[in-house]
XYZ file of C-alpha atoms in Angstrom:
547
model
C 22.919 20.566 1.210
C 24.747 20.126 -1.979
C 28.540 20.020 -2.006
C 29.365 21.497 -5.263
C 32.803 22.407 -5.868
C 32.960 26.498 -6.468
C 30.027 26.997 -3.360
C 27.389 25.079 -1.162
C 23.722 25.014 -2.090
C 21.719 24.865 1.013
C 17.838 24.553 1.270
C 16.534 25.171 4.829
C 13.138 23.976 5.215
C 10.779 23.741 8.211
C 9.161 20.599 9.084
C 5.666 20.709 10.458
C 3.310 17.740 11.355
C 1.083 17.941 8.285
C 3.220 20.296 6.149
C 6.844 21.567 5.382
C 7.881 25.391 4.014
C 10.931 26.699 2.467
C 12.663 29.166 4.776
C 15.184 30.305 2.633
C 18.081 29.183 0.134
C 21.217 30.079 0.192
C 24.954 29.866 -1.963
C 28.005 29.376 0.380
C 31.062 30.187 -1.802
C 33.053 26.748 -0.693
C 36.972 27.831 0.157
C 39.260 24.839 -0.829
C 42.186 23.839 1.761
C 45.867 24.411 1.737
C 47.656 21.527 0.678
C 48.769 19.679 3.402
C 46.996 21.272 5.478
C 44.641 20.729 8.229
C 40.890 20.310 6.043
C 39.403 22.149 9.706
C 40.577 23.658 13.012
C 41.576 21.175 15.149
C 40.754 18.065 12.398
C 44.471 16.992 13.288
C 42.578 15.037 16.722
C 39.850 13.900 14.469
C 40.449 10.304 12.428
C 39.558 10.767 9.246
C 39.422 14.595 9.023
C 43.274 15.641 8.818
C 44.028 12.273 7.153
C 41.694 12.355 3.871
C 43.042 10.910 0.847
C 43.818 14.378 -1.307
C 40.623 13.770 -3.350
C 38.163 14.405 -0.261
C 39.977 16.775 1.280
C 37.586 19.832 -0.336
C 34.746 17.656 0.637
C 36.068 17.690 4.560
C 36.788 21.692 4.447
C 33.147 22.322 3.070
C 32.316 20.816 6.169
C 33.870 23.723 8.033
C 32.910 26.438 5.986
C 28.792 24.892 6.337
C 29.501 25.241 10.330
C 31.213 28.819 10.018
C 28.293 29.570 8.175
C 25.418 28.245 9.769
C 26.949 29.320 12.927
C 27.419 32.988 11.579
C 23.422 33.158 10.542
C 22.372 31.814 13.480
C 20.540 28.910 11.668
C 22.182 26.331 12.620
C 19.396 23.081 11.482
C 18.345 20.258 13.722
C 19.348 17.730 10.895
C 21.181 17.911 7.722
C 20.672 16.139 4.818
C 23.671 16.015 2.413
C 24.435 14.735 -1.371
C 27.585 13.363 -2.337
C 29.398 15.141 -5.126
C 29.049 12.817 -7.981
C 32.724 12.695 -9.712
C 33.586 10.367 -6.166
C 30.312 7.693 -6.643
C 30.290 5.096 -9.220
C 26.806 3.700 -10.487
C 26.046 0.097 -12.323
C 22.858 -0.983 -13.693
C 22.161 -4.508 -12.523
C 19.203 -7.453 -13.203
C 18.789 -9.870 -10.449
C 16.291 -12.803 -10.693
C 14.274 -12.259 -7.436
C 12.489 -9.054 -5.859
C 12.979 -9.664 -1.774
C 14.700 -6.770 -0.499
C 16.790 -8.477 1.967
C 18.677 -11.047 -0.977
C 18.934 -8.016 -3.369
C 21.108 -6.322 -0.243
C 23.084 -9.950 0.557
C 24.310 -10.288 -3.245
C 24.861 -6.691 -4.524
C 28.549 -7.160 -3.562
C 29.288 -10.119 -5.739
C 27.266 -8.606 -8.603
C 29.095 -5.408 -8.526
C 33.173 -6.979 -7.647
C 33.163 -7.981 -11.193
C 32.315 -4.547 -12.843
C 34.200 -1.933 -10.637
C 37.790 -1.562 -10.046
C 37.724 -0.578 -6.761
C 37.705 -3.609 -4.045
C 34.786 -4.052 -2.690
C 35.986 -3.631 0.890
C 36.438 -0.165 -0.010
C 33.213 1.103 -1.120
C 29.630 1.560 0.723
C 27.014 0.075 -1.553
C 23.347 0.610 -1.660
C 20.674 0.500 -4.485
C 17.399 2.507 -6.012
C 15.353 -0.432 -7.260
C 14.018 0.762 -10.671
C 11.450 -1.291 -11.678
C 11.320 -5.205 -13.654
C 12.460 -6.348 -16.655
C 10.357 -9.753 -17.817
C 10.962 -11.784 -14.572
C 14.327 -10.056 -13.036
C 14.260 -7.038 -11.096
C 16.435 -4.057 -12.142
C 18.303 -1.929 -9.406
C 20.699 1.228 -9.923
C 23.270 0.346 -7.778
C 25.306 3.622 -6.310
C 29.086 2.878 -4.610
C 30.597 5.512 -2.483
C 33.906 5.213 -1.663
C 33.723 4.169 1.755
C 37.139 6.891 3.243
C 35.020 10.028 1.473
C 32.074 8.386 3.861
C 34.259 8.126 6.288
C 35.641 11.496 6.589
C 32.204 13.290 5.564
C 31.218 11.849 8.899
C 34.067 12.378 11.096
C 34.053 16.236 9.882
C 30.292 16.689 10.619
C 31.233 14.506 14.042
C 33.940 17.295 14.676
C 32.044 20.009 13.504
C 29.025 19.155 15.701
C 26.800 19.132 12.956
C 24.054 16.753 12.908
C 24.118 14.706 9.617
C 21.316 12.359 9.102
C 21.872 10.978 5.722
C 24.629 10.668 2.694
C 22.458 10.309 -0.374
C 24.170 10.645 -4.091
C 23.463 13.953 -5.662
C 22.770 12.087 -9.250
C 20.106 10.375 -8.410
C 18.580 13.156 -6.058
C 16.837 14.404 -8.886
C 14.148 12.049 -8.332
C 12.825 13.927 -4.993
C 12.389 16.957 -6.759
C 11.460 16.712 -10.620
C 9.785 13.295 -9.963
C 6.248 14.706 -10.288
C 7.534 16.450 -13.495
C 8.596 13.568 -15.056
C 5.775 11.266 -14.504
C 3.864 13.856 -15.957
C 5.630 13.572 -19.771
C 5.892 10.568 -21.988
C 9.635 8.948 -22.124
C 12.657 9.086 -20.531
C 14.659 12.380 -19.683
C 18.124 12.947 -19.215
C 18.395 15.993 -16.679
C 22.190 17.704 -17.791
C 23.401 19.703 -14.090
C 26.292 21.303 -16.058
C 28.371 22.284 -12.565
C 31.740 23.463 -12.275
C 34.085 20.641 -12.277
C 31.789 18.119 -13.508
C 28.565 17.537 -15.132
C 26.035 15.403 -13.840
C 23.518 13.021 -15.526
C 20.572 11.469 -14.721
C 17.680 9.719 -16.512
C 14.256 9.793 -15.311
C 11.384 7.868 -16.184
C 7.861 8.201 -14.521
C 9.690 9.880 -11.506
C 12.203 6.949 -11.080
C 15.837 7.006 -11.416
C 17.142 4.519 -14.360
C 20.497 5.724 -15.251
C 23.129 8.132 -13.631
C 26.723 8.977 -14.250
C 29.276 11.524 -13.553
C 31.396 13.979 -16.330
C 33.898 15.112 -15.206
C 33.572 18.277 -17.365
C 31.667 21.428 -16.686
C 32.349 25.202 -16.230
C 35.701 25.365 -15.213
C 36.954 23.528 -18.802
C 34.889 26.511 -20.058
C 36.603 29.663 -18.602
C 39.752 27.514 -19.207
C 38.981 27.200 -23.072
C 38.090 31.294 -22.904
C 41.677 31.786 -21.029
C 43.754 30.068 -23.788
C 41.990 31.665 -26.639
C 41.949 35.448 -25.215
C 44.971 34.439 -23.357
C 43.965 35.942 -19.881
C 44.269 34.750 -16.278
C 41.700 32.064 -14.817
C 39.746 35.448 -13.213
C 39.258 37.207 -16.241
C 38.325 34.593 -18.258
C 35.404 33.854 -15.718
C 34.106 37.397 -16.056
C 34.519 37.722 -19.876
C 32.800 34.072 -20.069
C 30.004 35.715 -17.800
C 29.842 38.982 -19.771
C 30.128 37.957 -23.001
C 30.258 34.012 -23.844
C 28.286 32.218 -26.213
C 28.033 29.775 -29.130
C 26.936 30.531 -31.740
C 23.690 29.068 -33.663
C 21.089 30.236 -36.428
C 19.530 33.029 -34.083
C 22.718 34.679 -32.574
C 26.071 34.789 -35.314
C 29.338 36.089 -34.047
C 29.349 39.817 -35.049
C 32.953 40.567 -34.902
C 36.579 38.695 -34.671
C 36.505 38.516 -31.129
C 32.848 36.864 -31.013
C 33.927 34.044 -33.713
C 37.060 33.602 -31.450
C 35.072 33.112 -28.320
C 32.591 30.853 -30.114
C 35.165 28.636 -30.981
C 37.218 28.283 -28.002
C 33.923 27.417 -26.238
C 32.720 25.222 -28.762
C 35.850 23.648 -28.766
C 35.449 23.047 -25.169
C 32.037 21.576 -25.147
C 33.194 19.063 -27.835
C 34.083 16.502 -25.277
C 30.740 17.058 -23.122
C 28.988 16.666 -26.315
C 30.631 13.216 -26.883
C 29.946 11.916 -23.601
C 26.376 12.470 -23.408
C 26.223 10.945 -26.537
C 27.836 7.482 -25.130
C 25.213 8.728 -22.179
C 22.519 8.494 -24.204
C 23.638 5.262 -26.138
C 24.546 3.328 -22.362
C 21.180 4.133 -21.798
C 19.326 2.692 -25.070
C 21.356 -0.007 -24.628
C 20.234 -0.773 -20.913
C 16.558 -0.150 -21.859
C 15.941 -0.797 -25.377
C 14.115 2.757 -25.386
C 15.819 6.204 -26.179
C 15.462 9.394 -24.461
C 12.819 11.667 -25.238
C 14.232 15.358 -24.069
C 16.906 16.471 -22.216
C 16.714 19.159 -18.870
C 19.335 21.667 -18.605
C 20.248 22.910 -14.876
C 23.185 24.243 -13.100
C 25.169 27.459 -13.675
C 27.070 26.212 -16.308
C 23.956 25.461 -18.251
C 23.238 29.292 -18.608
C 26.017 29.537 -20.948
C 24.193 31.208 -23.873
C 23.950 28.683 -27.264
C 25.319 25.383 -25.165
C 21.569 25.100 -25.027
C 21.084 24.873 -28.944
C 23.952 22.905 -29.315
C 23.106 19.924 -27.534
C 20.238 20.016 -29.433
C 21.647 20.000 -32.563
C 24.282 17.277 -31.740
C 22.397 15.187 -29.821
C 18.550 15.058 -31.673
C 16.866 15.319 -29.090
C 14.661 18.298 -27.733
C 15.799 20.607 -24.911
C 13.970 22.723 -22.375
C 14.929 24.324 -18.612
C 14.368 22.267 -15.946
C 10.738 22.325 -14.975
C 11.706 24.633 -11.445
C 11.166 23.652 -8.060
C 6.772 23.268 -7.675
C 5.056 25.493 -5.144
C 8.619 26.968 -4.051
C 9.473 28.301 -7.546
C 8.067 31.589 -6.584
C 10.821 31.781 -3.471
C 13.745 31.265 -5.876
C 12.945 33.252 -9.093
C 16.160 32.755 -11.647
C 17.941 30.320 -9.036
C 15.900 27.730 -9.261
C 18.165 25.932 -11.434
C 21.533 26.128 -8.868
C 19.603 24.860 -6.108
C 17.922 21.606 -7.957
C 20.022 18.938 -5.558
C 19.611 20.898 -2.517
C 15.925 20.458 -2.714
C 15.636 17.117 -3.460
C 17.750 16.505 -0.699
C 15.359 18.015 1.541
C 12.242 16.259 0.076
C 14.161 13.070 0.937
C 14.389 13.972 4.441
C 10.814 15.240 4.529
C 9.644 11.848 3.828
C 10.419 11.171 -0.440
C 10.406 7.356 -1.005
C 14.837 7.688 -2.281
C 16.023 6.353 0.354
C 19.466 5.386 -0.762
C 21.643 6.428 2.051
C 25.467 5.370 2.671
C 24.992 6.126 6.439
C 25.086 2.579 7.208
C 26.749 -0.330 8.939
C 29.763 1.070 11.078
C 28.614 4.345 9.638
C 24.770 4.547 10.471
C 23.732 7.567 12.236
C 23.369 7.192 15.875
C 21.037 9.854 17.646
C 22.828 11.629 21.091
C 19.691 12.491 21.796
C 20.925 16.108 21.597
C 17.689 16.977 19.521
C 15.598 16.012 22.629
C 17.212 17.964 25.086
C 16.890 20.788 22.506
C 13.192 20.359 22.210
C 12.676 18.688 26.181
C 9.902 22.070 26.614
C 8.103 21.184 23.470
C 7.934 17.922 24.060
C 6.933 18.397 27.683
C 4.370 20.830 26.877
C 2.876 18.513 24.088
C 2.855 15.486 26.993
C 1.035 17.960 29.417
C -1.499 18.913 27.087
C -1.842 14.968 26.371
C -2.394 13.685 29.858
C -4.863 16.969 30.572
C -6.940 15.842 27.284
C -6.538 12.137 28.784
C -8.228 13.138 32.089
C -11.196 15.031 30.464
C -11.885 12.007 28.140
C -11.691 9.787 31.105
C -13.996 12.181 33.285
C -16.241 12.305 30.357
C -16.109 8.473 30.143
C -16.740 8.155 33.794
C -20.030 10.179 33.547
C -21.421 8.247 30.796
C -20.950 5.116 32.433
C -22.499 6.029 35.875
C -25.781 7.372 33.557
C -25.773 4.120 32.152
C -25.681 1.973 35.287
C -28.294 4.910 36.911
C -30.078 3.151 33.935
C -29.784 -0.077 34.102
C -30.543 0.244 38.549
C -33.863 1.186 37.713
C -34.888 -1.261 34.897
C -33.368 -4.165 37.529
C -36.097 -2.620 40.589
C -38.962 -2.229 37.974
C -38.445 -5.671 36.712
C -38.011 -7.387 40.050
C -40.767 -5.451 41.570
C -42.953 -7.166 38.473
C -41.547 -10.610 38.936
C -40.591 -10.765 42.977
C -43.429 -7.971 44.397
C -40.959 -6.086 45.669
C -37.723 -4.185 43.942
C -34.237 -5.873 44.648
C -30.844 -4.290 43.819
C -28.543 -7.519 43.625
C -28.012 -8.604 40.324
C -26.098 -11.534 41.606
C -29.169 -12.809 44.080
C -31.316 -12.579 41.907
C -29.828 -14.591 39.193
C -29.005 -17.297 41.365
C -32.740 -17.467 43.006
C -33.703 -17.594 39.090
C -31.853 -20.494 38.210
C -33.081 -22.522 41.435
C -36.589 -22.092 40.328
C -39.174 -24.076 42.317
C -37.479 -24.944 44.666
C -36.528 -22.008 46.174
C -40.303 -21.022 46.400
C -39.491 -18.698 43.042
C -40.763 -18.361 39.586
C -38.495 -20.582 37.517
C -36.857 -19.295 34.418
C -38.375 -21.344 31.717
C -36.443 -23.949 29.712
C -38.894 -24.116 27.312
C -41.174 -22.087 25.304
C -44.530 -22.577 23.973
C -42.798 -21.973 20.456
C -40.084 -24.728 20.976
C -42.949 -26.941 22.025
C -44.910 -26.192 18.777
C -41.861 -26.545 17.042
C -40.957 -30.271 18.122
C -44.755 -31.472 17.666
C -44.041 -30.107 13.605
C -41.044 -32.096 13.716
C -42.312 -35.204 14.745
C -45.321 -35.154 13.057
C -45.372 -37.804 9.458
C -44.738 -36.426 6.433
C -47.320 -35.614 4.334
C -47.599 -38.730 2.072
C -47.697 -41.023 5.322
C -50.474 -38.572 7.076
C -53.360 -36.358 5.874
C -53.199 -33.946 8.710
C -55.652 -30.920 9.346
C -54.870 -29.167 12.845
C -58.371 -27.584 13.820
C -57.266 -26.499 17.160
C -53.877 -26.032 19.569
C -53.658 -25.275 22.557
C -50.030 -25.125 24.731
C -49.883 -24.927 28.281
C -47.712 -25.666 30.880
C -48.086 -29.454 31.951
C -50.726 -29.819 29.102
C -51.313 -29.887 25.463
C -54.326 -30.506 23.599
C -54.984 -30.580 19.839
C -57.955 -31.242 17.447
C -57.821 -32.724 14.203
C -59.007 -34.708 11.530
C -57.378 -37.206 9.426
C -57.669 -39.830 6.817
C -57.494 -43.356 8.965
C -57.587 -44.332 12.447
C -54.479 -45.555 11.588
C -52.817 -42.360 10.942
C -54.237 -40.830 14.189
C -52.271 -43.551 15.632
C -49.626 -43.285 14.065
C -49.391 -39.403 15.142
C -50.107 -40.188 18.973
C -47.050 -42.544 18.664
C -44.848 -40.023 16.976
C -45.724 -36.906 19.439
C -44.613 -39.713 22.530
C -41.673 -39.254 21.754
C -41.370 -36.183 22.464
C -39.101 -35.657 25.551
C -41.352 -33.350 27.659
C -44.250 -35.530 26.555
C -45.232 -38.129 29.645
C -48.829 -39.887 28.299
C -50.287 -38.850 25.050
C -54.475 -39.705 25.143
C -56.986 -40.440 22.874
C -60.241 -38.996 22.473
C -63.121 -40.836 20.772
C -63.170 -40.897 17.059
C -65.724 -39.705 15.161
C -66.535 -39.476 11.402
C -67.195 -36.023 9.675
C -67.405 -35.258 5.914
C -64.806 -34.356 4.183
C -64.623 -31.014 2.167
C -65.144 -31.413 -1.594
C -61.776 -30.576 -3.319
C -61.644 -30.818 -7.472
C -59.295 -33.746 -8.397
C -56.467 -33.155 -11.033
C -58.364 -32.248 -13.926
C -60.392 -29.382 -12.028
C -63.795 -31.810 -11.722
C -63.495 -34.731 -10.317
C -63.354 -34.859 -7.004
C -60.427 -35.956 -4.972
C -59.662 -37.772 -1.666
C -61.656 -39.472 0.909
C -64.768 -38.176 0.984
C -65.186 -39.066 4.829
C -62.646 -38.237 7.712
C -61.734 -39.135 11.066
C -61.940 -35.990 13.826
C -60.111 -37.047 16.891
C -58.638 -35.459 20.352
C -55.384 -35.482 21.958
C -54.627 -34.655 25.027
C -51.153 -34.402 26.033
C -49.452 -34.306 29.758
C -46.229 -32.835 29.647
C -43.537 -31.893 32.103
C -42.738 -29.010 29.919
C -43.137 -25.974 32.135
C-alpha cells in the first residue's frame, strides 16, 4: 500500500511457492480527520493513535479507512506491506571507509547527528547500500521520524491489520522499475508528481542513489487555477482536469482564457521546476555524473505540457514511466498511480530493498494468527509429507532386503567353495578366517605371489652392480626357485645375499654354476661387440615361510 495524501494505492497480489499474480489494484479515496479528533474509533485507548503529533494524524486515519475498506471487500490480506509518505522521511548520502554490514549499522547515527536537525533519538534509521566509491562504501541513508513509526504501528495494532514492513515510498521505485533501469545507459530521475508533494528518485542500474521529497505537487496546481479563474478549491480541480495545460510549440493557447490558465499553471510549476533543478545539481555533485532522462509518474504528471516543460527547463529528455512488466496489461492507463504500490509488493515477494523501519522496539512480532488461519493447509501439506515419507521408506525397505537376498546367496556359494558346505554367519566365518591353520581352516593369505615378486625386484642390485637375466620364476608357497645367468660368480653372490634378506625368506641355496655363451650384442658404434662374451647360469632355490 501507498499512503498518498488525496487516496490509497493498494496492490493485492497472491503469493505462490514458485510464482506470484496480481489480483487486482485498487484507489481508496483517503478521508482526512477532524481536528482534534479521534484519527480512529476507539484510538483514544490506543498509545500513539489518538495522541499523533498533528502531522501524522492523516497517516493514522488512512489506517482506518484501509480496514473499513478491506473489511467492506472482503479482502482483507494476510500481510501488508506499506510505504511511508515521503514529505515525513529525510534521506543523506553518506561514504564510510569499510563495507561490513554490521559497523555500517553501529555508526550511521554519528554520521547522520551532524547533518539532520532532528535528534537522533527521534528518528528510526536504516540504509540502501548503493554501491563504492574508490575504497569507501556509499549508503543512502533514509530517517523516519520515529512517533509517525510509532503511530503507523499502533493504528495497524488497533486496527488488527497485519503490517509486516515500513519501507520509504522514494526509494520503492527500485522494486519495480529496477529491471527498466538497468536496461538504459545513465542515471534517471523518476518525477511521482502526487498531490501534496512530489517525489524524486534517481536510479542507476536498478539501484537507488539519490531520493528526496517536494513538497509541491497537484494541489499547488488547482490552487494556482483557483486564484487565476477565481473559483472554489472544487472547481478549480475539475476545470484543471477538463481543461489545464501549458502551453509549448505543439499546443498554443487559443483564446484569453487558455493564455490565462497557461500562466497560472506555469506560474505554479515555477518552483517544482527550480527544485529539480537543485535535484539534479545535489545529484552531479554526489556522483560526478549527470542524469540522463527523467520518468514522469503520478496523477499530477498527466497535466498536459508539464511534460514538455521540464524538458525544456531542465535539458534533459523525458518519457512515461516504463509501466509495471508482465502486469501492465491488468492496469491499462493506471499504471502510473499505482508505481509505489507495486514495488511495495515486489519487496515483500522477495526484492533485495530491504530497508524497513520495523525495527528495534518496533520490529514486527508474528501472533501466530497467520497459522491458525492456515492450521488446514498446513496440516494437509504435513499429511501428504509423512504419507510420501512412508512410501519412500517402504520403497527403501524393499531395496535393501533385495540387496541382502543378494548378498545371502553370494556368502553360501562362496563358503560352499571354500568350507564344502554353505554357512550363513558372516561373523563365524570371518573369525575362523583370521585363525587360519590353526583352526584346521584355510588361512587368509598375508601375502601374495605378486608382493613376493615384488620384494625379490626390490632387493635385487641395481643394474650397474649386477648383469641380471631372469630365465625362469617360479613362486610357491614355502618355495621359490629362479634361473638365471649373470656376469660373475660374484654377482650371483651378491644376489643370494640380497634376496636373504627378505623377511619371508628362511635359507636361500645355490645351485652349481655353470658357464654358457653369452649372446652377441653390437657395442656402441653398431659393430663391435659388447660385454662378456661368456656367462655364469646358476639356480636358486629359496625356502620361505611365505604362505
Amino acid at each position: 500500500m501507498d499512503l498518498g495524501a488525496s487516496a490509497i494505492k493498494l496492490a493485492r497480489y497472491d503469493a505462490g511457492f514458485r510464482k506470484a499474480s496480481l489480483l487486482d489494484v485498487d484507489l481508496v479515496p483517503a478521508a482526512a480527520p477532524a481536528p482534534g479528533a479521534p484519527a480512529t474509533p476507539g484510538a483514544s485507548a490506543t498509545p500513539g493513535a489518538a495522541g499523533a503529533s498533528p502531522p501524522f494524524e492523516r497517516v493514522v486515519a488512512q489506517m482506518a479507512v484501509l480496514r473499513r475498506h478491506l473489511v467492506g471487500d472482503k479482502a482483507l490480506a494476510d500481510e501488508l506491506y506499506v510505504a511511508l509518505p515521503g514529505e515525513h522521511l529525510t534521506f543523506r548520502v553518506i561514504d564510510l571507509p569499510f563495507s561490513d554490514p554490521r559497523r555500517i549499522e553501529s555508526v550511521l547515527g554519528y554520521e547522520l547527528e551532524s547533518q539532520v536537525m532532528t535528534p537522533l533519538d527521534e528518528l528510526v534509521i536504516d540504509h540502501v547500500v548503493v554501491g563504492t566509491r574508490g575504497s569507501d562504501t556509499r549508503v543512502l541513508v533514509a530517517a523516519a521520524p520515529r512517533e509517525l513509526v510509532r503511530a503507523v504501528v499502533d493504528a495497524s495494532t488497533a486496527e488488527k491489520l497485519v503490517v509486516r514492513q515500513l519501507s520509504a515510498a522514494p526509494l520503492v521505485y527500485a522494486a519495480v522499475w529496477g529491471p527498466a533501469s538497468r536496461a538504459v545507459p545513465g542515471a534517471t530521475l523518476v518525477i511521482d508528481i502526487g498531490h501534496e508533494a512530489t517525489t524524486a528518485c534517481v536510479l542507476r542500474e536498478g539501484t537507488p542513489e539519490f531520493a528526496r521529497t517536494i513538497s509541491r505537487g497537484g494541489r499547488h496546481f488547482t490552487e494556482a487555477v483557483a486564484r487565476g479563474y477565481r473559483l472554489d478549491m472544487e472547481a478549480a480541480e475539475r476545470a484543471k482536469l477538463d481543461g489545464g495545460f501549458i502551453a509549448h510549440p505543439g499546443m498554443e493557447p487559443q483564446s484569453p482564457s487558455q493564455a490565462r490558465m497557461d500562466t497560472s499553471l506555469r506560474e505554479a510549476a515555477r518552483s517544482l521546476v527550480r527544485e529539480l533543478r537543485q535535484t539534479l545539481a545535489a545529484y552531479r555533485a554526489s556522483y560526478g555524473v549527470g542524469v540522463e532522462r527523467i520518468w514522469l509518474t503520478g496523477g499530477g504528471a498527466r497535466l498536459v505540457g508539464l511534460r514538455e516543460l521540464l524538458v525544456a527547463e531542465l535539458g534533459v529528455t523525458a518519457e512515461p514511466g516504463p509501466g509495471a512488466g508482465e502486469d501492465a496489461g491488468k492496469l491499462g492507463e493506471r499504471a502510473d498511480l499505482f508505481a509505489v504500490a507495486l514495488g511495495m509488493a515486489q519487496v515483500g515477494l522477495g526484492n533485495p530493498l530491504r530497508l524497513n523501519f520495523r525495527k528495534g522496539e518496533f520490529a514486527y512480532r508474528s501472533d501466530y494468527s497467520f497459522l491458525r488461519a492456515r492450521a488446514a493447509y498446513f496440516g494437509g501439506a504435513a499429511l501428504a509429507i509423512l504419507f510420501f515419507a512412508i512410501v519412500n521408506a517402504a520403497v527403501a525397505l524393499h531395496g535393501l532386503r533385495q540387496e541382502n537376498e543378494h548378498l545371502v546367496a553370494r556368502l553360501r556359494k562362496q563358503t560352499t567353495d571354500l568350507f564344502g558346505t554353505p554357512r550363513g554367519d558372516a561373523r563365524a566365518i570371518s573369525e575362523e578366517l583370521k585363525e587360519g591353520q590353526k583352526s584346521g581352516g584355510p588361512p587368509i593369505p598375508t601375502v601374495t605371489a605378486f608382493d613376493v615378486f615384488d620384494e625379490i625386484s626390490r632387493r635385487i642390485p641395481p643394474g650397474d652392480k649386477l648383469k641380471l637375466d631372469v630365465l625362469e620364476l617360479d613362486i610357491k608357497p614355502k618355495r621359490t626357485y629362479i634361473k638365471a645367468t649373470a656376469e660373475t660368480a660374484q654377482q650371483v653372490d651378491d644376489l643370494a645375499d640380497a634376496l636373504s634378506k627378505i623377511e619371508c625368506f628362511t635359507e636361500v641355496q645355490k645351485g652349481k654354476l655353470r658357464s654358457v655363451t653369452a649372446p652377441a650384442r653390437p657395442g656402441p658404434d653398431g659393430q663391435t661387440p659388447s660385454g662378456p662374451s661368456e656367462l655364469k647360469q646358476f639356480e636358486l632355490t629359496i625356502t620361505t615361510t611365505c604362505p
